[in-house]
Amino acid sequence: MGYKTEKSKTLFQKAQRCLVGGLSSSFHKAPWSDYPIYMEHGKGAKVYDVDGNSYIDFLNAFGPNILGYVHPDLTKAVEKQLQKGTLLAAPNEDLITLANKLVDIVPCADKVSAFMSSGSEANMHAIRVSRAYTGKRKIVKIEGCYHGSMDEEKVSCDAERIEALGERDNPNKIKHIKGQKDPDDMIIAMFNDLDNIEHIFKTHGDEIACMILEPIMANADPVYPKPGFLEGLRKLCDEYHVVLIFDEVITGFRVGLTGAQGYFGVTPDLATFGKAIGGGYPISCVVGKEEVVSAATVASGTFAANALCVAAALATIGVCEQPGFYENLERMSRKMTDGVENICKKYGIKVTTRAIGGMWTMVLGTDEELVDYRDHYAKADKALYTKLVQGCMERGIRLNPWRGRNYVCAQSTEEELDYTLAVMDELLGKFVSEK
Ligand code: PLP
């Protein structure tokens, strides 16, 4: 029996009548496909589509589903809250419990500024707070980092070709959506390049409110901070009175309980959390050092701090806090990266991998770690990765089709990992022999 997706195709045709482009998110369709796969439900670490196919899911909804689908503790907490109402337009006691938890867990969190629904909103609010605190306007962001779909945050985070990026010391500000406003107040810097950032601070220091970055640039084919880079940034930000913001929307509650700031031992002034903190329910927040985070008043939002998502976050963190939780995730992540390394060695394919908490990353085509966003154009074999992801999909495995960043969840099983590695072995072997 071949892999069939006829029902998905038909549903996509039906969607053309009412949805622009037939989609609500461009990321719902794999880059090689003419239509998205319509999913019917998720259970454990798997998703099931409308044509009866199932997939071991390493995409993990781009990060939030750290507990997997329909986790009993999370489902129980959410069902309980459902019976009590979800949007009470008032704080409840759970909100204080949740904020206290973050203050106890996250190194930079003296206080929580506000709870919101998405990572985009949290970053927008963090930038505002930095402007209120410093009285300055400009923001420095790193080429390749993604901070959400707001005008300012969605700049220079994706480019088809390296030429579009411009000169390294005078990079283009690439806009991604038609109608996006000019990012006048933004300066683009290079990951892992303290000289570049120091030069920017020297030239514009009295105008710069904040430096925002993903401490692990997970949105580019993952780029990890070189030893000393985050520490150096911390020093530069102190020297030039620039607020250091870690966007932990991906790394928070994913790489470990204390996020990337705990993992690398560098404490930012502000940090934003989203995705995994809610275990699949939309909740985000800004936390930070008291004097910085208190500089602007609470952000407002109709759905902000709603009781359902607060209950979901409390339940999710409750599971994440259990002894051995991250050790188990990292063991499974390492099984995947060790397996990929062995397979690639067998077939003479260069690869770089990393396993960190529930995230495992692979860059095919190079055995050197990427240093910045520009690096992957020269080093990464995107075509081979895409071919692998496509082949896996047809064999019941959903990997991240966009980046070599994948996730395990609390309900991933040894059998699922073994099966995935066996399929990858077969596919990569086939690709190499066909060359
Ligand atoms: N920050 C990072 C690092 C992200 O990866 C994303 C989304 O992928 C965001 C912020 C935006 O979060 P959201 O999609 O919840 O608005």
GROMACS .gro file of C-alpha atoms and ligand atoms in nm:
model
  451
    1MET     CA    1   0.000   0.000   0.000
    2GLY     CA    2   0.148   0.331  -0.105
    3TYR     CA    3   0.128   0.654   0.082
    4LYS     CA    4  -0.201   0.826  -0.007
    5THR     CA    5  -0.316   1.178   0.080
    6GLU     CA    6  -0.617   1.218  -0.149
    7LYS     CA    7  -0.853   1.344   0.122
    8SER     CA    8  -0.606   1.615   0.222
    9LYS     CA    9  -0.584   1.722  -0.140
   10THR     CA   10  -0.963   1.743  -0.169
   11LEU     CA   11  -0.993   1.942   0.154
   12PHE     CA   12  -0.732   2.188   0.029
   13GLN     CA   13  -0.936   2.243  -0.286
   14LYS     CA   14  -1.241   2.306  -0.068
   15ALA     CA   15  -1.044   2.558   0.141
   16GLN     CA   16  -0.962   2.770  -0.167
   17ARG     CA   17  -1.313   2.913  -0.164
   18CYS     CA   18  -1.286   3.065   0.184
   19LEU     CA   19  -0.921   3.088   0.295
   20VAL     CA   20  -0.660   3.311   0.130
   21GLY     CA   21  -0.421   3.071  -0.039
   22GLY     CA   22  -0.620   2.786   0.115
   23LEU     CA   23  -0.413   2.815   0.433
   24SER     CA   24  -0.415   2.991   0.767
   25SER     CA   25  -0.037   2.953   0.814
   26SER     CA   26   0.222   2.918   0.540
   27PHE     CA   27   0.403   2.675   0.770
   28HIS     CA   28   0.115   2.430   0.756
   29LYS     CA   29   0.227   2.316   0.412
   30ALA     CA   30   0.560   2.142   0.354
   31PRO     CA   31   0.787   2.326   0.107
   32TRP     CA   32   0.778   2.044  -0.150
   33SER     CA   33   0.404   1.989  -0.147
   34ASP     CA   34   0.116   2.157  -0.331
   35TYR     CA   35  -0.123   2.106  -0.040
   36PRO     CA   36  -0.105   2.057   0.338
   37ILE     CA   37  -0.172   1.731   0.517
   38TYR     CA   38  -0.493   1.769   0.715
   39MET     CA   39  -0.451   1.620   1.059
   40GLU     CA   40  -0.736   1.457   1.240
   41HIS     CA   41  -0.598   1.404   1.589
   42GLY     CA   42  -0.288   1.350   1.800
   43LYS     CA   43  -0.219   1.091   2.069
   44GLY     CA   44   0.103   1.022   2.257
   45ALA     CA   45   0.388   1.125   2.029
   46LYS     CA   46   0.194   1.065   1.708
   47VAL     CA   47  -0.041   1.255   1.480
   48TYR     CA   48  -0.304   1.100   1.255
   49ASP     CA   49  -0.422   1.244   0.924
   50VAL     CA   50  -0.759   1.237   0.747
   51ASP     CA   51  -0.642   0.969   0.501
   52GLY     CA   52  -0.567   0.721   0.780
   53ASN     CA   53  -0.188   0.775   0.788
   54SER     CA   54  -0.012   0.811   1.123
   55TYR     CA   55   0.316   0.993   1.184
   56ILE     CA   56   0.569   0.980   1.465
   57ASP     CA   57   0.583   1.351   1.532
   58PHE     CA   58   0.918   1.521   1.580
   59LEU     CA   59   0.782   1.858   1.462
   60ASN     CA   60   0.591   1.889   1.789
   61ALA     CA   61   0.383   2.183   1.662
   62PHE     CA   62   0.714   2.373   1.623
   63GLY     CA   63   0.788   2.324   1.993
   64PRO     CA   64   0.492   2.357   2.230
   65ASN     CA   65   0.389   1.992   2.272
   66ILE     CA   66   0.666   1.897   2.511
   67LEU     CA   67   0.437   1.649   2.687
   68GLY     CA   68   0.304   1.504   2.362
   69TYR     CA   69  -0.064   1.483   2.271
   70VAL     CA   70  -0.339   1.430   2.528
   71HIS     CA   71  -0.100   1.391   2.820
   72PRO     CA   72  -0.312   1.271   3.117
   73ASP     CA   73  -0.193   1.535   3.370
   74LEU     CA   74  -0.238   1.822   3.128
   75THR     CA   75  -0.572   1.698   2.997
   76LYS     CA   76  -0.704   1.651   3.351
   77ALA     CA   77  -0.605   2.005   3.455
   78VAL     CA   78  -0.757   2.159   3.143
   79GLU     CA   79  -1.079   1.958   3.170
   80LYS     CA   80  -1.115   2.065   3.532
   81GLN     CA   81  -1.076   2.430   3.437
   82LEU     CA   82  -1.315   2.393   3.143
   83GLN     CA   83  -1.588   2.309   3.391
   84LYS     CA   84  -1.513   2.632   3.579
   85GLY     CA   85  -1.502   2.870   3.284
   86THR     CA   86  -1.205   2.978   3.079
   87LEU     CA   87  -1.209   3.355   3.037
   88LEU     CA   88  -1.302   3.520   3.365
   89ALA     CA   89  -1.167   3.869   3.283
   90ALA     CA   90  -1.004   3.871   3.624
   91PRO     CA   91  -0.699   3.714   3.780
   92ASN     CA   92  -0.741   3.388   3.967
   93GLU     CA   93  -0.524   3.235   4.238
   94ASP     CA   94  -0.355   2.999   3.990
   95LEU     CA   95  -0.208   3.303   3.819
   96ILE     CA   96  -0.010   3.389   4.132
   97THR     CA   97   0.101   3.027   4.168
   98LEU     CA   98   0.223   3.030   3.807
   99ALA     CA   99   0.404   3.363   3.839
  100ASN     CA  100   0.567   3.243   4.163
  101LYS     CA  101   0.684   2.928   3.989
  102LEU     CA  102   0.854   3.130   3.717
  103VAL     CA  103   1.017   3.355   3.975
  104ASP     CA  104   1.147   3.046   4.155
  105ILE     CA  105   1.266   2.868   3.840
  106VAL     CA  106   1.394   3.123   3.587
  107PRO     CA  107   1.727   3.286   3.680
  108CYS     CA  108   1.646   3.638   3.548
  109ALA     CA  109   1.288   3.640   3.679
  110ASP     CA  110   1.253   3.871   3.978
  111LYS     CA  111   0.903   3.930   3.851
  112VAL     CA  112   0.672   3.841   3.566
  113SER     CA  113   0.565   4.143   3.363
  114ALA     CA  114   0.257   3.994   3.203
  115PHE     CA  115   0.106   3.681   3.057
  116MET     CA  116  -0.006   3.690   2.696
  117SER     CA  117  -0.108   3.440   2.430
  118SER     CA  118   0.179   3.423   2.180
  119GLY     CA  119   0.554   3.454   2.159
  120SER     CA  120   0.514   3.745   1.916
  121GLU     CA  121   0.320   3.947   2.172
  122ALA     CA  122   0.570   3.869   2.447
  123ASN     CA  123   0.862   3.991   2.236
  124MET     CA  124   0.674   4.302   2.132
  125HIS     CA  125   0.606   4.378   2.497
  126ALA     CA  126   0.967   4.307   2.603
  127ILE     CA  127   1.094   4.553   2.343
  128ARG     CA  128   0.850   4.814   2.471
  129VAL     CA  129   0.965   4.756   2.827
  130SER     CA  130   1.327   4.805   2.720
  131ARG     CA  131   1.236   5.136   2.557
  132ALA     CA  132   1.049   5.250   2.866
  133TYR     CA  133   1.342   5.153   3.089
  134THR     CA  134   1.621   5.311   2.886
  135GLY     CA  135   1.436   5.601   2.724
  136LYS     CA  136   1.606   5.493   2.397
  137ARG     CA  137   1.442   5.370   2.076
  138LYS     CA  138   1.661   5.150   1.859
  139ILE     CA  139   1.674   4.775   1.884
  140VAL     CA  140   1.954   4.545   1.776
  141LYS     CA  141   1.854   4.204   1.646
  142ILE     CA  142   2.061   3.920   1.507
  143GLU     CA  143   2.044   3.822   1.143
  144GLY     CA  144   1.864   3.486   1.126
  145CYS     CA  145   1.685   3.511   1.461
  146TYR     CA  146   1.307   3.506   1.447
  147HIS     CA  147   1.100   3.675   1.714
  148GLY     CA  148   0.745   3.656   1.580
  149SER     CA  149   0.515   3.785   1.314
  150MET     CA  150   0.504   4.151   1.423
  151ASP     CA  151   0.644   4.405   1.181
  152GLU     CA  152   0.962   4.469   1.376
  153GLU     CA  153   1.038   4.116   1.477
  154LYS     CA  154   0.999   3.961   1.133
  155VAL     CA  155   1.302   4.121   0.975
  156SER     CA  156   1.605   3.942   0.831
  157CYS     CA  157   1.507   3.600   0.956
  158ASP     CA  158   1.479   3.422   0.624
  159ALA     CA  159   1.633   3.470   0.284
  160GLU     CA  160   1.622   3.251  -0.024
  161ARG     CA  161   1.975   3.337  -0.126
  162ILE     CA  162   2.281   3.466   0.055
  163GLU     CA  163   2.307   3.760  -0.191
  164ALA     CA  164   1.986   3.904  -0.047
  165LEU     CA  165   2.157   3.957   0.288
  166GLY     CA  166   2.394   4.227   0.166
  167GLU     CA  167   2.732   4.316   0.316
  168ARG     CA  168   2.821   4.169   0.658
  169ASP     CA  169   2.899   4.508   0.807
  170ASN     CA  170   2.604   4.674   0.635
  171PRO     CA  171   2.340   4.400   0.614
  172ASN     CA  172   2.007   4.446   0.438
  173LYS     CA  173   1.695   4.460   0.649
  174ILE     CA  174   1.489   4.199   0.473
  175LYS     CA  175   1.115   4.230   0.506
  176HIS     CA  176   0.911   3.915   0.464
  177ILE     CA  177   0.550   4.019   0.435
  178LYS     CA  178   0.400   4.258   0.185
  179GLY     CA  179   0.283   4.569   0.369
  180GLN     CA  180   0.537   4.534   0.648
  181LYS     CA  181   0.660   4.874   0.764
  182ASP     CA  182   1.022   4.986   0.730
  183PRO     CA  183   1.225   4.872   1.028
  184ASP     CA  184   1.388   5.213   1.076
  185ASP     CA  185   1.465   5.163   1.443
  186MET     CA  186   1.631   4.830   1.391
  187ILE     CA  187   1.999   4.745   1.350
  188ILE     CA  188   2.101   4.400   1.228
  189ALA     CA  189   2.396   4.230   1.398
  190MET     CA  190   2.579   3.899   1.348
  191PHE     CA  191   2.549   3.598   1.580
  192ASN     CA  192   2.872   3.489   1.750
  193ASP     CA  193   3.050   3.810   1.647
  194LEU     CA  194   3.124   4.030   1.948
  195ASP     CA  195   3.342   4.269   1.744
  196ASN     CA  196   3.050   4.336   1.512
  197ILE     CA  197   2.818   4.402   1.806
  198GLU     CA  198   3.069   4.615   1.993
  199HIS     CA  199   3.112   4.828   1.681
  200ILE     CA  200   2.733   4.877   1.661
  201PHE     CA  201   2.714   4.968   2.031
  202LYS     CA  202   3.007   5.213   1.996
  203THR     CA  203   2.842   5.385   1.702
  204HIS     CA  204   2.480   5.389   1.823
  205GLY     CA  205   2.502   5.310   2.198
  206ASP     CA  206   2.309   5.615   2.316
  207GLU     CA  207   2.017   5.525   2.087
  208ILE     CA  208   1.995   5.151   2.156
  209ALA     CA  209   1.726   5.031   2.397
  210CYS     CA  210   1.780   4.658   2.366
  211MET     CA  211   1.965   4.369   2.213
  212ILE     CA  212   1.725   4.084   2.142
  213LEU     CA  213   1.832   3.735   2.037
  214GLU     CA  214   1.755   3.368   2.057
  215PRO     CA  215   2.034   3.241   2.286
  216ILE     CA  216   2.044   2.935   2.060
  217MET     CA  217   1.958   3.052   1.709
  218ALA     CA  218   1.711   2.769   1.660
  219ASN     CA  219   1.528   2.937   1.374
  220ALA     CA  220   1.827   2.924   1.145
  221ASP     CA  221   1.958   2.573   1.084
  222PRO     CA  222   2.049   2.568   1.448
  223VAL     CA  223   2.343   2.789   1.538
  224TYR     CA  224   2.481   2.756   1.890
  225PRO     CA  225   2.658   3.031   2.082
  226LYS     CA  226   3.036   2.993   2.084
  227PRO     CA  227   3.185   2.974   2.433
  228GLY     CA  228   3.207   3.331   2.561
  229PHE     CA  229   2.961   3.485   2.314
  230LEU     CA  230   2.666   3.521   2.552
  231GLU     CA  231   2.897   3.624   2.837
  232GLY     CA  232   3.053   3.889   2.610
  233LEU     CA  233   2.710   4.019   2.513
  234ARG     CA  234   2.617   4.047   2.878
  235LYS     CA  235   2.925   4.265   2.941
  236LEU     CA  236   2.867   4.484   2.636
  237CYS     CA  237   2.502   4.542   2.729
  238ASP     CA  238   2.604   4.646   3.082
  239GLU     CA  239   2.870   4.879   2.948
  240TYR     CA  240   2.638   5.055   2.703
  241HIS     CA  241   2.321   5.049   2.916
  242VAL     CA  242   2.142   4.826   2.666
  243VAL     CA  243   1.873   4.583   2.787
  244LEU     CA  244   1.966   4.224   2.704
  245ILE     CA  245   1.658   4.022   2.601
  246PHE     CA  246   1.675   3.647   2.558
  247ASP     CA  247   1.390   3.524   2.342
  248GLU     CA  248   1.336   3.186   2.508
  249VAL     CA  249   1.018   3.111   2.317
  250ILE     CA  250   1.186   2.799   2.177
  251THR     CA  251   1.450   2.725   2.440
  252GLY     CA  252   1.229   2.792   2.744
  253PHE     CA  253   1.116   2.469   2.915
  254ARG     CA  254   1.258   2.285   2.610
  255VAL     CA  255   1.633   2.267   2.669
  256GLY     CA  256   1.589   2.240   3.046
  257LEU     CA  257   1.379   2.375   3.331
  258THR     CA  258   1.579   2.699   3.357
  259GLY     CA  259   1.592   2.760   2.982
  260ALA     CA  260   1.900   2.855   2.784
  261GLN     CA  261   1.994   3.115   3.046
  262GLY     CA  262   2.027   2.841   3.307
  263TYR     CA  263   2.197   2.607   3.061
  264PHE     CA  264   2.465   2.859   2.960
  265GLY     CA  265   2.481   3.040   3.294
  266VAL     CA  266   2.422   3.387   3.146
  267THR     CA  267   2.140   3.595   3.292
  268PRO     CA  268   1.963   3.843   3.063
  269ASP     CA  269   1.768   4.148   3.184
  270LEU     CA  270   1.446   4.026   3.026
  271ALA     CA  271   1.335   3.693   2.886
  272THR     CA  272   1.029   3.589   2.691
  273PHE     CA  273   0.863   3.249   2.709
  274GLY     CA  274   0.596   3.090   2.490
  275LYS     CA  275   0.548   2.756   2.314
  276ALA     CA  276   0.647   2.477   2.558
  277ILE     CA  277   0.543   2.665   2.873
  278GLY     CA  278   0.178   2.596   2.788
  279GLY     CA  279   0.222   2.238   2.665
  280GLY     CA  280   0.018   2.320   2.352
  281TYR     CA  281  -0.211   2.591   2.495
  282PRO     CA  282  -0.148   2.952   2.394
  283ILE     CA  283   0.029   3.130   2.677
  284SER     CA  284   0.343   3.344   2.684
  285CYS     CA  285   0.508   3.587   2.920
  286VAL     CA  286   0.783   3.840   2.980
  287VAL     CA  287   0.995   3.800   3.291
  288GLY     CA  288   1.295   3.993   3.412
  289LYS     CA  289   1.497   4.185   3.660
  290GLU     CA  290   1.277   4.392   3.885
  291GLU     CA  291   1.392   4.742   3.787
  292VAL     CA  292   1.380   4.663   3.415
  293VAL     CA  293   1.062   4.460   3.395
  294SER     CA  294   0.873   4.710   3.610
  295ALA     CA  295   0.951   5.000   3.375
  296ALA     CA  296   0.634   4.961   3.167
  297THR     CA  297   0.294   4.870   3.292
  298VAL     CA  298   0.128   4.543   3.217
  299ALA     CA  299   0.033   4.470   2.858
  300SER     CA  300  -0.337   4.425   2.802
  301GLY     CA  301  -0.511   4.157   2.603
  302THR     CA  302  -0.862   4.012   2.603
  303PHE     CA  303  -0.733   3.658   2.619
  304ALA     CA  304  -0.430   3.736   2.837
  305ALA     CA  305  -0.381   3.523   3.147
  306ASN     CA  306  -0.700   3.328   3.080
  307ALA     CA  307  -0.772   3.060   3.334
  308LEU     CA  308  -0.756   2.771   3.086
  309CYS     CA  309  -0.405   2.848   2.965
  310VAL     CA  310  -0.283   2.928   3.314
  311ALA     CA  311  -0.407   2.585   3.427
  312ALA     CA  312  -0.236   2.427   3.125
  313ALA     CA  313   0.095   2.602   3.203
  314LEU     CA  314   0.083   2.499   3.568
  315ALA     CA  315   0.017   2.137   3.475
  316THR     CA  316   0.289   2.139   3.209
  317ILE     CA  317   0.552   2.288   3.439
  318GLY     CA  318   0.441   2.043   3.709
  319VAL     CA  319   0.536   1.753   3.481
  320CYS     CA  320   0.857   1.922   3.362
  321GLU     CA  321   0.967   1.963   3.725
  322GLN     CA  322   0.948   1.592   3.799
  323PRO     CA  323   1.290   1.441   3.872
  324GLY     CA  324   1.458   1.299   3.562
  325PHE     CA  325   1.219   1.468   3.317
  326TYR     CA  326   1.484   1.653   3.115
  327GLU     CA  327   1.742   1.377   3.160
  328ASN     CA  328   1.497   1.140   2.994
  329LEU     CA  329   1.425   1.383   2.710
  330GLU     CA  330   1.795   1.443   2.655
  331ARG     CA  331   1.868   1.071   2.657
  332MET     CA  332   1.614   1.027   2.377
  333SER     CA  333   1.746   1.331   2.189
  334ARG     CA  334   2.097   1.188   2.217
  335LYS     CA  335   1.978   0.853   2.089
  336MET     CA  336   1.858   1.036   1.779
  337THR     CA  337   2.177   1.238   1.727
  338ASP     CA  338   2.405   0.938   1.796
  339GLY     CA  339   2.197   0.735   1.554
  340VAL     CA  340   2.210   1.004   1.284
  341GLU     CA  341   2.588   1.042   1.334
  342ASN     CA  342   2.639   0.665   1.292
  343ILE     CA  343   2.421   0.645   0.983
  344CYS     CA  344   2.595   0.941   0.821
  345LYS     CA  345   2.937   0.796   0.903
  346LYS     CA  346   2.835   0.468   0.739
  347TYR     CA  347   2.743   0.646   0.414
  348GLY     CA  348   3.018   0.910   0.417
  349ILE     CA  349   2.777   1.202   0.471
  350LYS     CA  350   2.904   1.497   0.671
  351VAL     CA  351   2.678   1.597   0.957
  352THR     CA  352   2.677   1.810   1.273
  353THR     CA  353   2.436   1.721   1.552
  354ARG     CA  354   2.347   1.836   1.901
  355ALA     CA  355   2.113   1.700   2.167
  356ILE     CA  356   2.002   1.941   2.435
  357GLY     CA  357   1.703   1.860   2.654
  358GLY     CA  358   1.408   1.776   2.431
  359MET     CA  359   1.565   1.925   2.119
  360TRP     CA  360   1.786   1.739   1.874
  361THR     CA  361   1.938   1.912   1.578
  362MET     CA  362   2.112   1.797   1.264
  363VAL     CA  363   2.279   1.989   0.985
  364LEU     CA  364   2.356   1.763   0.692
  365GLY     CA  365   2.646   1.847   0.462
  366THR     CA  366   2.895   1.977   0.718
  367ASP     CA  367   3.093   1.844   1.011
  368GLU     CA  368   3.160   2.194   1.139
  369GLU     CA  369   2.918   2.379   1.366
  370LEU     CA  370   2.751   2.675   1.199
  371VAL     CA  371   2.875   3.009   1.330
  372ASP     CA  372   2.607   3.244   1.204
  373TYR     CA  373   2.309   3.259   0.970
  374ARG     CA  374   2.521   3.317   0.658
  375ASP     CA  375   2.720   3.004   0.727
  376HIS     CA  376   2.445   2.759   0.632
  377TYR     CA  377   2.433   2.878   0.271
  378ALA     CA  378   2.786   2.753   0.222
  379LYS     CA  379   2.782   2.452   0.449
  380ALA     CA  380   2.438   2.293   0.489
  381ASP     CA  381   2.300   2.047   0.234
  382LYS     CA  382   1.938   2.168   0.245
  383ALA     CA  383   1.838   1.963  -0.058
  384LEU     CA  384   1.946   1.639   0.107
  385TYR     CA  385   1.767   1.731   0.431
  386THR     CA  386   1.445   1.811   0.242
  387LYS     CA  387   1.467   1.480   0.055
  388LEU     CA  388   1.511   1.297   0.384
  389VAL     CA  389   1.217   1.474   0.548
  390GLN     CA  390   0.995   1.404   0.249
  391GLY     CA  391   1.094   1.036   0.243
  392CYS     CA  392   1.030   1.007   0.618
  393MET     CA  393   0.685   1.164   0.585
  394GLU     CA  394   0.588   0.897   0.335
  395ARG     CA  395   0.704   0.635   0.586
  396GLY     CA  396   0.506   0.771   0.881
  397ILE     CA  397   0.755   1.010   1.040
  398ARG     CA  398   0.702   1.385   1.059
  399LEU     CA  399   1.027   1.582   1.089
  400ASN     CA  400   1.057   1.962   1.078
  401PRO     CA  401   1.050   2.035   0.704
  402TRP     CA  402   1.205   2.381   0.738
  403ARG     CA  403   1.500   2.348   0.972
  404GLY     CA  404   1.715   2.066   1.107
  405ARG     CA  405   1.562   2.125   1.450
  406ASN     CA  406   1.348   1.845   1.586
  407TYR     CA  407   1.195   1.752   1.917
  408VAL     CA  408   1.116   1.453   2.132
  409CYS     CA  409   0.835   1.470   2.385
  410ALA     CA  410   0.752   1.307   2.717
  411GLN     CA  411   0.553   1.035   2.539
  412SER     CA  412   0.810   0.945   2.271
  413THR     CA  413   0.890   0.574   2.282
  414GLU     CA  414   1.205   0.370   2.216
  415GLU     CA  415   1.024   0.182   1.937
  416GLU     CA  416   0.937   0.509   1.764
  417LEU     CA  417   1.297   0.627   1.783
  418ASP     CA  418   1.432   0.291   1.662
  419TYR     CA  419   1.188   0.287   1.370
  420THR     CA  420   1.281   0.644   1.274
  421LEU     CA  421   1.653   0.567   1.274
  422ALA     CA  422   1.596   0.252   1.069
  423VAL     CA  423   1.399   0.451   0.808
  424MET     CA  424   1.665   0.723   0.798
  425ASP     CA  425   1.933   0.456   0.750
  426GLU     CA  426   1.743   0.308   0.459
  427LEU     CA  427   1.668   0.644   0.296
  428LEU     CA  428   2.014   0.796   0.331
  429GLY     CA  429   2.170   0.472   0.206
  430LYS     CA  430   1.939   0.484  -0.097
  431PHE     CA  431   2.014   0.852  -0.169
  432VAL     CA  432   2.390   0.791  -0.157
  433SER     CA  433   2.370   0.485  -0.384
  434GLU     CA  434   2.159   0.678  -0.636
  435LYS     CA  435   2.413   0.960  -0.664
  436PLP     N1  436   1.033   3.366   1.911
  436PLP     C1  437   1.082   3.253   1.860
  436PLP     C2  438   1.224   3.215   1.889
  436PLP     C3  439   1.002   3.173   1.779
  436PLP     O1  440   1.053   3.061   1.725
  436PLP     C4  441   0.869   3.211   1.756
  436PLP     C5  442   0.781   3.128   1.672
  436PLP     O2  443   0.818   3.035   1.607
  436PLP     C6  444   0.822   3.330   1.812
  436PLP     C7  445   0.906   3.404   1.891
  436PLP     C8  446   0.681   3.374   1.789
  436PLP     O3  447   0.595   3.299   1.866
  436PLP     P1  448   0.441   3.286   1.824
  436PLP     O4  449   0.438   3.210   1.695
  436PLP     O5  450   0.379   3.212   1.940
  436PLP     O6  451   0.389   3.423   1.810
   0.00000   0.00000   0.00000
